[in-house]
């Protein structure tokens, strides 16, 4: 009998390929964490070492003591939470109508939402600056929330309309026959079927705002500066503070990682969306 | 409870072909009315207009004494059972059945009492705390019924509620729905494409084709006195055999053969005499043809035809016959093209028949039970 590769061999190859792929994503982050734990003197050593020779929390102590950073974290949180809530408030009902009452106009509406995702953010920066200046919203939390919402809504709209497409129209009709208005049917019957969709959309909206840099750079200066701007300022004309910068970046990444882990079940559940038929 | 009146109802989608054309009839208080017809005949559209889920393009819809054209579904006080059941998957059976009562603001104790009562009637009590996903098809169907009856609405609307069940369960649920409707006495409109359901369940049956009313009558009358070729062929299984024929005095010529129609046939259909010397469409139900060699029929006329296929079903034998008369299409879009292409007559023979494919059968036909239709209008001749 000729030797043939066992099925286990194929599995091993797939697992190795997956490991290489995961490492390609994870390595920069691992290096970021590793650098943040190096003593300040080791951060810029030549040749650089991947792992710290000695673990030190000095960079974290420096960062926590840096004026403006705790405030920037609060600003980031407030902006991201408000952006998420406002985006869901606008996008969820709009996506529902677009998905369940499909007409030519709703298809065009969704297409425009897609097109806005293709416009480079930098080309929107100047008009947004002008709009916020006119409205007196420069360097305000509200101004930044509105700017972030303008980019988060199309994403939330596209995501939620995909989730709603899996809902049989009869559910809404049954609820209307059972005594609900259209809106009542949406609130009592349709939304409770969407925990995964809402969780994923909320998470994506939150991350989009939490990570956003360009609009925050253009629209804020003192009062409502978000953490990405303050972190970038560690690298300034006064010197390269790589150690504190990486420590701040690690701290800033933790909430998103935590939220993702918490919503893991809903996110995985969301991958099978459409399976709501009773 | 209420009567439902449709008065010159039209439904047009955009600028396309009208889905419902000039529909007028009245459903009596407490009546079990069945809408039946082939795919695309408008039966579900008509039901959904009564429900308020479709707008009415023209005409008036009256429930009770109120014109409800612009009344929201929630304010019509009618319950609907959907083909897919449309149970709320995140709610338990108890919550599903209680939902319409909760929306109506009924007190908690009363909700509890009525849900338990509905569950008892529908034998759902052991399943009250389960989610619909954990139930069988028949149980889901009963939950959908429970959600409808718990409200004690003015009318029930049912849109092909048994079509997702297997054949055995369908027969059982058919009887249960009829029993329940009789017990509650609520006006019911039931949509189906299955003529057996229509015939066995309805007090009256409305036959629709391409958005137009064909006939509205009791099941027995639809069978015995069909208004036109379409109804004649649609009601009854297998379908009525339809052929072109000519009448000369009392001699009916069917292809190369003739039979004499007795005086009683002309007495029952006074209009038939006017067709002497003209062509007409003759309809023969499969149950009105038998093997002359073994038949128990009396007063039959005899013709003959080659046998093309014999299907022994035990209690009866279906025999396909190649009559040489011109075959007439009943224009039922649901009849498969292959079936219309075969163009053979079917006889429901006694199981004692010894006929085999290839034999030439002597056929016993009961002239009193023949149906006659005008070849131009395709209306029944009476």
XYZ file of C-alpha atoms in Angstrom:
660
model
C 0.000 0.000 0.000
C 1.397 3.398 -0.974
C 2.073 5.903 1.811
C -0.472 8.675 1.726
C -0.404 11.764 3.914
C -2.715 11.125 6.898
C -5.687 13.474 7.473
C -3.807 14.705 10.575
C -1.020 16.019 8.343
C -3.514 18.226 6.458
C -4.920 19.495 9.763
C -1.435 20.334 11.014
C -0.675 22.346 7.881
C -3.926 24.292 8.262
C -3.199 24.950 11.940
C 0.333 26.163 11.134
C -0.997 28.463 8.416
C -3.575 29.828 10.881
C -0.847 30.380 13.475
C 1.284 32.350 10.984
C -1.749 34.478 10.093
C -2.616 35.164 13.739
C 1.013 36.027 14.546
C 1.154 38.490 11.655
C -1.755 40.349 13.329
C -0.617 39.818 16.889
C 3.136 40.497 16.629
C 2.942 44.309 16.395
C 0.611 44.342 19.426
C 2.841 41.928 21.366
C 5.829 44.140 20.565
C 3.833 47.180 21.762
C 3.048 45.472 25.096
C 6.630 44.210 25.398
C 8.067 47.705 24.794
C 5.722 49.262 27.318
C 7.145 46.890 29.957
C 10.807 47.751 29.270
C 12.712 50.144 31.553
C 13.033 53.580 29.842
C 16.750 53.014 29.162
C 16.075 49.748 27.250
C 13.360 51.169 25.022
C 15.728 52.722 22.493
C 18.648 50.286 22.827
C 20.512 49.230 19.685
C 20.076 46.562 18.539
C 16.491 46.479 19.886
C 15.333 43.446 21.860
C 11.903 41.925 21.311
C 11.312 41.030 24.966
C 12.209 43.234 27.930
C 15.422 42.201 29.733
C 13.734 43.327 32.946
C 9.995 43.981 33.417
C 9.291 47.513 34.595
C 6.064 49.448 35.137
C 7.883 52.771 35.073
C 6.362 53.781 31.712
C 2.856 53.187 33.062
C 3.631 55.283 36.154
C 4.867 58.102 33.919
C 1.789 57.922 31.719
C -0.704 57.963 34.576
C 1.022 61.034 35.940
C 0.988 62.830 32.583
C -1.227 65.857 32.676
C -4.115 65.686 30.244
C -4.079 61.946 29.576
C -6.710 60.832 32.167
C -8.915 63.660 30.906
C -8.355 62.500 27.307
C -9.423 58.976 28.290
C -12.635 60.370 29.762
C -13.222 62.419 26.593
C -12.636 59.349 24.409
C -15.082 57.301 26.483
C -17.793 59.970 26.452
C -17.407 60.584 22.707
C -17.377 56.872 21.832
C -20.384 56.038 24.042
C -22.441 58.984 22.743
C -21.450 58.210 19.139
C -22.524 54.590 19.595
C -25.878 55.516 21.128
C -26.629 58.206 18.539
C -25.559 55.960 15.643
C -27.785 53.112 16.828
C -30.683 55.477 17.446
C -30.481 56.750 13.864
C -29.295 53.673 11.989
C -31.368 50.882 13.560
C -34.856 52.173 12.615
C -33.537 53.350 9.228
C -32.003 49.944 8.530
C -35.247 48.220 9.546
C -37.316 50.270 7.130
C -34.712 49.851 4.369
C -34.631 46.080 4.814
C -38.301 45.288 5.372
C -39.910 47.857 3.107
C -37.553 47.492 0.184
C -38.327 49.999 -2.546
C -36.148 51.594 -5.175
C -35.657 54.600 -2.901
C -34.442 52.453 0.022
C -31.987 50.634 -2.260
C -30.590 54.006 -3.394
C -30.469 55.070 0.267
C -28.362 52.027 1.200
C -26.173 52.544 -1.859
C -25.422 56.104 -0.746
C -24.548 54.772 2.697
C -22.037 52.485 1.010
C -20.645 55.311 -1.133
C -20.002 57.487 1.933
C -17.824 54.677 3.297
C -15.673 54.960 0.185
C -14.949 58.699 0.522
C -11.531 59.214 2.166
C -11.935 60.748 5.631
C -9.287 63.349 4.857
C -11.419 64.841 2.080
C -14.237 65.365 4.590
C -11.946 66.971 7.146
C -11.960 70.516 5.783
C -15.733 70.732 5.145
C -16.383 69.263 8.599
C -14.050 71.825 10.154
C -15.951 74.623 8.419
C -19.328 73.234 9.491
C -18.239 72.847 13.116
C -16.697 76.311 13.115
C -19.938 77.809 11.793
C -21.943 75.948 14.421
C -19.522 76.963 17.157
C -18.794 73.324 17.910
C -15.027 73.317 17.461
C -13.217 71.720 20.394
C -16.464 70.461 21.914
C -17.532 66.904 22.759
C -20.782 67.429 20.852
C -18.921 68.519 17.708
C -16.722 65.431 17.754
C -19.693 63.146 18.520
C -21.545 64.537 15.493
C -18.463 64.114 13.273
C -17.948 60.531 14.431
C -21.665 59.767 14.102
C -21.590 60.948 10.481
C -19.141 58.179 9.684
C -20.520 55.557 12.088
C -24.146 55.763 10.882
C -23.523 54.402 7.352
C -21.571 51.480 8.790
C -24.279 50.761 11.375
C -26.953 51.116 8.699
C -25.310 48.572 6.396
C -24.653 46.132 9.233
C -28.144 46.348 10.719
C -29.939 46.129 7.366
C -28.081 42.850 6.748
C -29.334 41.573 10.121
C -32.910 42.738 9.514
C -33.016 41.021 6.140
C -33.036 37.726 8.022
C -36.280 38.616 9.829
C -39.452 37.194 8.226
C -41.890 39.999 7.412
C -44.739 37.904 8.860
C -43.420 38.549 12.376
C -44.125 42.245 12.050
C -47.474 41.525 10.407
C -48.417 39.068 13.157
C -47.559 41.678 15.779
C -49.687 44.258 13.970
C -52.603 41.810 13.906
C -51.999 41.194 17.622
C -52.542 44.845 18.443
C -49.223 46.608 17.776
C -48.517 49.655 15.666
C -45.646 49.269 13.192
C -43.377 50.948 15.706
C -44.762 48.794 18.535
C -44.059 45.653 16.491
C -40.519 46.899 15.931
C -39.950 47.519 19.627
C -41.797 44.497 21.102
C -40.981 41.801 18.537
C -38.234 42.705 16.079
C -35.631 44.392 18.293
C -35.613 41.635 20.946
C -34.669 39.211 18.148
C -31.578 41.240 17.345
C -29.211 41.065 20.361
C -26.310 39.825 18.238
C -26.862 42.378 15.503
C -27.169 45.217 17.986
C -24.081 44.056 19.925
C -21.919 43.813 16.824
C -23.137 47.118 15.419
C -22.643 48.850 18.773
C -19.142 47.412 19.097
C -18.122 48.461 15.589
C -19.524 51.967 16.099
C -17.741 52.217 19.451
C -14.404 51.043 18.028
C -14.709 53.367 15.007
C -15.086 56.345 17.335
C -12.594 55.110 19.966
C -9.835 54.662 17.364
C -10.624 57.740 15.276
C -7.678 60.121 14.927
C -8.055 62.507 11.990
C -11.316 64.284 12.896
C -10.226 64.462 16.530
C -6.973 66.100 15.411
C -8.803 68.633 13.220
C -11.786 69.415 15.428
C -10.293 69.472 18.951
C -7.479 71.501 20.474
C -7.701 71.748 24.290
C -10.966 70.860 26.033
C -12.202 67.787 24.193
C -8.979 66.227 22.983
C -9.309 62.436 22.833
C -6.687 59.911 23.892
C -5.273 59.117 20.404
C -4.295 62.787 20.030
C -2.642 62.948 23.462
C -0.837 59.656 22.816
C 0.493 61.000 19.504
C 1.779 64.073 21.326
C 4.261 61.909 23.239
C 6.157 61.912 19.978
C 6.741 65.681 19.730
C 9.370 68.262 18.916
C 10.507 68.048 22.544
C 11.583 64.412 22.149
C 10.576 60.833 21.437
C 8.907 59.350 24.509
C 8.492 55.829 23.084
C 8.147 54.124 26.449
C 5.265 56.206 27.849
C 3.698 56.294 24.410
C 3.514 52.499 24.178
C 2.261 52.282 27.764
C -0.530 54.762 26.967
C -1.357 52.857 23.796
C -1.621 49.593 25.745
C -3.909 51.186 28.330
C -6.024 52.672 25.545
C -6.422 49.316 23.793
C -7.603 47.479 26.926
C -11.263 48.658 27.028
C -11.885 47.601 23.414
C -10.302 44.209 23.988
C -12.339 43.740 27.173
C -15.623 44.731 25.508
C -14.883 42.396 22.577
C -14.230 39.520 24.971
C -17.435 40.304 26.876
C -19.513 40.372 23.677
C -17.778 37.343 22.194
C -20.910 35.182 22.455
C -23.100 37.753 20.683
C -20.465 38.345 17.996
C -20.166 34.642 17.220
C -23.985 34.344 17.364
C -24.192 37.234 14.923
C -22.243 35.252 12.382
C -25.277 32.978 12.023
C -27.720 35.846 11.664
C -30.848 35.133 9.682
C -31.684 32.081 11.742
C -34.572 33.640 13.590
C -37.413 31.720 12.013
C -39.636 30.211 14.684
C -68.441 38.173 15.791
C -69.214 39.982 12.589
C -70.153 39.736 8.967
C -67.567 40.793 6.405
C -68.639 42.468 3.202
C -66.471 43.090 0.162
C -68.024 45.632 -2.162
C -66.430 46.053 -5.619
C -62.936 45.588 -4.209
C -59.999 46.165 -6.542
C -56.304 45.744 -5.912
C -53.659 47.008 -8.303
C -49.939 46.828 -7.578
C -48.275 49.912 -9.070
C -49.296 50.155 -12.721
C -49.163 46.405 -13.211
C -51.805 43.756 -13.762
C -54.653 43.989 -11.240
C -54.328 41.400 -8.468
C -58.015 41.610 -7.531
C -60.732 42.695 -9.907
C -64.192 43.799 -8.791
C -64.649 41.387 -5.902
C -68.056 41.573 -4.234
C -69.592 39.169 -1.745
C -70.618 38.878 1.869
C -69.400 36.498 4.541
C -72.114 35.828 7.083
C -71.697 36.154 10.827
C -70.188 32.909 12.141
C -69.657 31.472 8.671
C -66.601 29.421 7.666
C -65.660 30.814 4.256
C -62.852 29.293 2.213
C -60.985 31.173 -0.518
C -59.575 28.700 -3.004
C -57.837 28.976 -6.336
C -54.569 28.311 -8.117
C -51.316 30.214 -7.482
C -51.613 33.924 -8.171
C -55.419 33.934 -8.133
C -55.482 36.683 -5.485
C -56.854 34.635 -2.581
C -54.069 35.627 -0.164
C -54.232 39.238 -1.358
C -57.977 39.290 -0.635
C -57.362 37.879 2.844
C -54.573 40.355 3.536
C -56.865 43.220 2.494
C -59.425 42.015 5.042
C -56.590 41.884 7.599
C -55.492 45.407 6.734
C -52.013 44.285 5.699
C -52.654 45.332 2.085
C -54.217 48.600 0.989
C -57.426 48.517 -1.044
C -57.117 50.249 -4.438
C -60.880 50.721 -4.870
C -64.134 49.523 -3.352
C -65.307 49.165 0.228
C -64.511 46.617 2.895
C -67.062 46.443 5.687
C -66.555 44.494 8.911
C -69.622 44.512 11.134
C -71.229 47.804 10.219
C -68.014 49.736 9.789
C -66.120 50.579 6.597
C -62.575 49.614 7.517
C -60.597 50.498 4.363
C -58.357 52.841 6.325
C -58.513 51.181 9.733
C -55.177 49.870 11.037
C -54.930 46.062 11.454
C -54.628 46.437 15.228
C -57.961 48.250 15.374
C -59.921 45.750 13.233
C -60.289 43.221 16.070
C -59.492 40.255 13.853
C -56.894 37.564 14.385
C -54.775 35.921 11.738
C -52.960 32.598 11.481
C -50.053 32.765 9.039
C -48.756 30.054 6.739
C -45.373 30.210 8.499
C -47.202 30.533 11.879
C -45.124 33.694 12.581
C -44.601 32.707 16.211
C -42.342 35.038 18.180
C -39.206 32.922 18.547
C -37.869 34.718 21.637
C -41.112 34.251 23.583
C -42.396 31.094 25.248
C -45.656 29.493 24.145
C -47.353 31.201 27.127
C -45.945 34.615 26.144
C -46.849 34.070 22.491
C -50.468 33.306 23.325
C -50.635 36.101 25.911
C -49.123 38.726 23.600
C -52.352 40.011 21.975
C -53.980 40.252 25.401
C -50.991 42.158 26.795
C -51.200 44.576 23.881
C -54.913 45.026 24.577
C -54.109 45.941 28.183
C -56.003 43.002 29.706
C -55.415 42.483 33.441
C -52.717 39.961 34.402
C -55.109 37.532 36.148
C -57.444 37.542 33.183
C -54.515 36.950 30.770
C -53.395 33.995 32.879
C -56.901 32.534 32.923
C -57.502 32.942 29.196
C -54.065 31.641 28.176
C -54.584 28.550 30.337
C -58.025 28.036 28.829
C -56.714 28.339 25.249
C -53.842 25.987 26.093
C -56.292 23.457 27.517
C -58.523 23.578 24.435
C -55.508 23.151 22.135
C -53.740 20.595 24.380
C -50.741 22.887 24.799
C -50.674 22.985 28.607
C -47.489 20.846 28.982
C -45.664 23.061 26.480
C -46.549 26.503 27.850
C -43.032 27.307 29.053
C -41.211 26.115 25.952
C -39.975 28.258 23.087
C -41.479 27.698 19.597
C -38.154 26.348 18.329
C -38.578 23.326 20.603
C -42.027 22.399 19.270
C -43.119 20.113 16.449
C -44.869 21.494 13.364
C -48.302 20.510 14.653
C -47.669 22.075 18.060
C -46.476 25.315 16.477
C -49.610 25.378 14.380
C -51.696 25.011 17.549
C -49.783 27.845 19.250
C -50.620 30.046 16.260
C -54.272 29.013 16.696
C -54.029 29.751 20.417
C -52.744 33.245 19.760
C -55.752 33.781 17.485
C -58.511 32.378 19.702
C -57.331 33.829 23.015
C -58.475 37.305 21.997
C -62.003 36.227 21.075
C -61.822 38.417 17.972
C -64.634 39.341 15.600
C -63.122 37.125 12.890
C -60.338 34.637 12.217
C -58.255 34.861 9.074
C -56.154 31.835 8.142
C -53.625 31.888 5.330
C -52.864 28.290 4.282
C -52.212 27.324 7.920
C -51.824 23.598 7.212
C -49.559 23.718 4.183
C -46.366 23.153 6.204
C -47.661 19.990 7.890
C -47.285 16.434 6.667
C -50.303 14.780 5.034
C -51.465 12.808 8.103
C -51.218 15.749 10.505
C -52.939 17.971 7.976
C -56.007 15.741 7.952
C -56.074 15.717 11.759
C -55.619 19.496 12.110
C -58.234 20.091 9.404
C -60.821 18.381 11.573
C -59.607 20.175 14.706
C -59.873 23.611 13.108
C -63.391 22.915 11.885
C -64.405 21.631 15.339
C -62.903 24.678 17.023
C -64.575 27.080 14.624
C -67.947 25.419 15.158
C -67.481 25.572 18.930
C -66.467 29.245 18.943
C -68.835 30.311 16.172
C -66.431 33.005 14.970
C -66.592 34.238 11.370
C -63.635 32.610 9.643
C -61.937 33.203 6.312
C -59.609 30.403 5.318
C -57.270 30.532 2.329
C -56.038 27.357 0.673
C -54.943 26.085 -2.704
C -56.010 22.577 -1.679
C -59.511 21.873 -2.959
C -59.929 18.963 -0.532
C -59.472 21.409 2.374
C -61.862 23.807 0.678
C -64.552 21.162 0.189
C -64.279 19.598 3.645
C -63.946 22.720 5.777
C -66.000 25.522 4.289
C -69.652 26.348 4.827
C -69.180 28.113 1.522
C -66.260 28.294 -0.869
C -65.124 31.222 -2.988
C -63.283 30.133 -6.123
C -60.929 32.741 -7.564
C -58.899 32.809 -10.746
C -56.570 35.596 -11.851
C -58.098 37.998 -9.319
C -61.656 37.402 -10.479
C -64.491 35.695 -8.641
C -65.493 32.494 -10.437
C -68.144 31.144 -8.111
C -69.197 31.374 -4.502
C -71.292 28.501 -3.230
C -71.540 25.521 -0.907
C -69.008 22.733 -1.562
C -71.763 20.429 -2.816
C -73.068 22.992 -5.282
C -69.579 23.754 -6.562
C -69.219 20.083 -7.334
C -72.651 19.511 -8.758
C -73.348 22.843 -10.407
C -70.007 24.452 -11.342
C -70.470 27.887 -12.884
C -67.887 27.425 -15.601
C -65.201 25.202 -17.079
C -62.542 26.435 -14.643
C -64.558 25.674 -11.489
C -65.675 22.341 -12.944
C -62.074 21.302 -13.502
C -60.688 22.844 -10.306
C -63.151 21.174 -7.949
C -62.809 17.414 -7.858
C -59.805 15.135 -7.960
C -58.845 13.891 -10.471
C -60.137 16.805 -12.524
C -63.221 16.672 -14.661
C -62.495 15.418 -18.200
C -63.373 18.147 -20.690
C -63.908 17.569 -24.416
C -65.396 19.354 -27.359
C -68.600 17.703 -28.541
C -71.499 18.441 -30.864
C -75.167 18.105 -30.164
C -77.698 17.105 -32.798
C -81.164 16.738 -31.314
C -80.532 14.386 -28.407
C -77.429 12.807 -29.959
C -74.181 13.930 -28.349
C -71.155 13.237 -30.543
C -67.844 12.883 -28.766
C -65.037 12.345 -31.295
C -66.034 9.377 -33.430
C -68.720 8.140 -31.014
C -72.220 9.202 -30.067
C -74.522 8.724 -27.119
C -78.181 9.543 -26.770
C -79.040 12.003 -24.035
C -82.246 11.085 -22.195
C -85.076 13.593 -21.895
C -84.293 14.100 -18.194
C -80.965 15.748 -19.109
C -82.796 18.374 -21.204
C -85.374 18.799 -18.477
C -82.633 19.524 -15.920
C -80.893 21.910 -18.319
C -83.486 23.767 -20.366
C -80.766 25.845 -22.052
C -79.187 22.767 -23.596
C -81.789 22.401 -26.357
C -80.609 25.662 -27.944
C -77.230 24.057 -28.621
C -78.681 21.479 -31.030
C -76.606 21.634 -34.207
C -73.798 23.446 -32.414
C -70.620 22.506 -30.676
C -70.260 22.666 -26.897
C -67.886 21.530 -24.171
C -68.861 18.370 -22.336
C -67.485 17.536 -18.903
C -67.330 14.008 -17.473
C -66.216 13.510 -13.897
C -63.845 10.535 -13.424
C -66.344 9.005 -10.978
C -69.015 9.027 -13.710
C -67.020 6.703 -15.989
C -66.687 2.994 -15.220
C -65.757 -0.275 -16.841
C -69.005 -1.432 -18.503
C -67.960 -5.047 -17.938
C -68.134 -4.825 -14.150
C -70.073 -1.650 -13.370
C -72.933 -1.369 -10.891
C -74.176 1.759 -12.657
C -77.649 1.730 -14.155
C -78.985 3.731 -17.074
C -75.613 4.262 -18.565
C -74.575 4.986 -22.131
C -71.686 3.103 -23.603
C -68.680 4.288 -25.587
C -65.237 2.778 -25.969
C -61.639 3.987 -25.786
C -58.146 2.487 -25.628
C -56.581 2.223 -22.153
C -53.180 3.948 -21.857
C -52.442 3.465 -18.155
C -53.973 1.645 -15.171
C -53.260 2.802 -11.596
C -54.664 0.397 -8.989
C -55.124 2.246 -5.684
C -56.844 -0.585 -3.818
C -60.281 0.842 -3.156
C -60.472 2.145 -6.709
C -58.550 1.987 -9.958
C -57.631 5.032 -12.019
C -57.763 4.229 -15.713
C -56.349 6.632 -18.307
C -58.181 6.575 -21.621
C -57.304 7.982 -25.028
C -60.678 9.347 -26.187
C -60.502 10.592 -29.775
C -62.515 13.764 -29.057
C -60.825 17.200 -28.931
C -59.508 17.827 -25.430
C -60.326 21.174 -23.727
C -57.850 23.027 -21.475
C -59.367 24.215 -18.168
C -56.711 26.981 -17.925
C -55.613 26.078 -14.428
C -52.042 27.452 -14.110
C -51.251 24.947 -11.352
C -51.805 21.891 -13.517
C -48.352 20.822 -14.662
C -47.637 21.273 -18.349
C -46.844 17.561 -18.633
C -50.278 16.728 -17.289
C -52.030 18.894 -19.850
C -49.803 17.502 -22.589
C -50.913 13.930 -21.874
C -54.522 14.913 -22.612
C -55.996 11.622 -21.574
C -59.323 11.143 -19.850
C -59.230 9.597 -16.388
C -61.866 7.227 -15.071
C -62.285 6.257 -11.422
C -63.125 2.590 -11.972
C -64.338 -0.154 -9.713
C -61.385 -2.172 -8.370
C -62.978 -5.230 -9.961
C -61.930 -4.031 -13.416
C -59.673 -6.415 -15.321
C -58.551 -3.798 -17.862
C -54.869 -3.493 -18.725
C -52.956 -0.863 -20.674
C -53.469 -1.495 -24.391
C -56.995 -2.955 -23.980
C -59.945 -1.258 -25.612
C -62.314 -0.477 -22.756
C -66.106 -0.444 -22.924
C -67.009 2.620 -20.888
C -70.197 3.118 -18.908
C -71.058 6.836 -18.751
C -73.952 8.248 -16.760
C -75.581 10.866 -19.056
C -77.465 12.499 -16.161
C -74.158 13.444 -14.576
C -72.601 14.999 -17.677
C -71.785 18.706 -17.532
C -72.214 21.059 -20.491
C -70.508 24.387 -21.143
C -70.748 27.083 -23.775
C -67.578 26.888 -25.934
C -67.264 30.693 -26.178
C -68.158 31.957 -22.703
C -67.125 28.659 -21.045
C -70.087 29.148 -18.697
C -72.258 26.227 -17.636
C -75.345 25.567 -19.707
C -78.460 25.334 -17.558
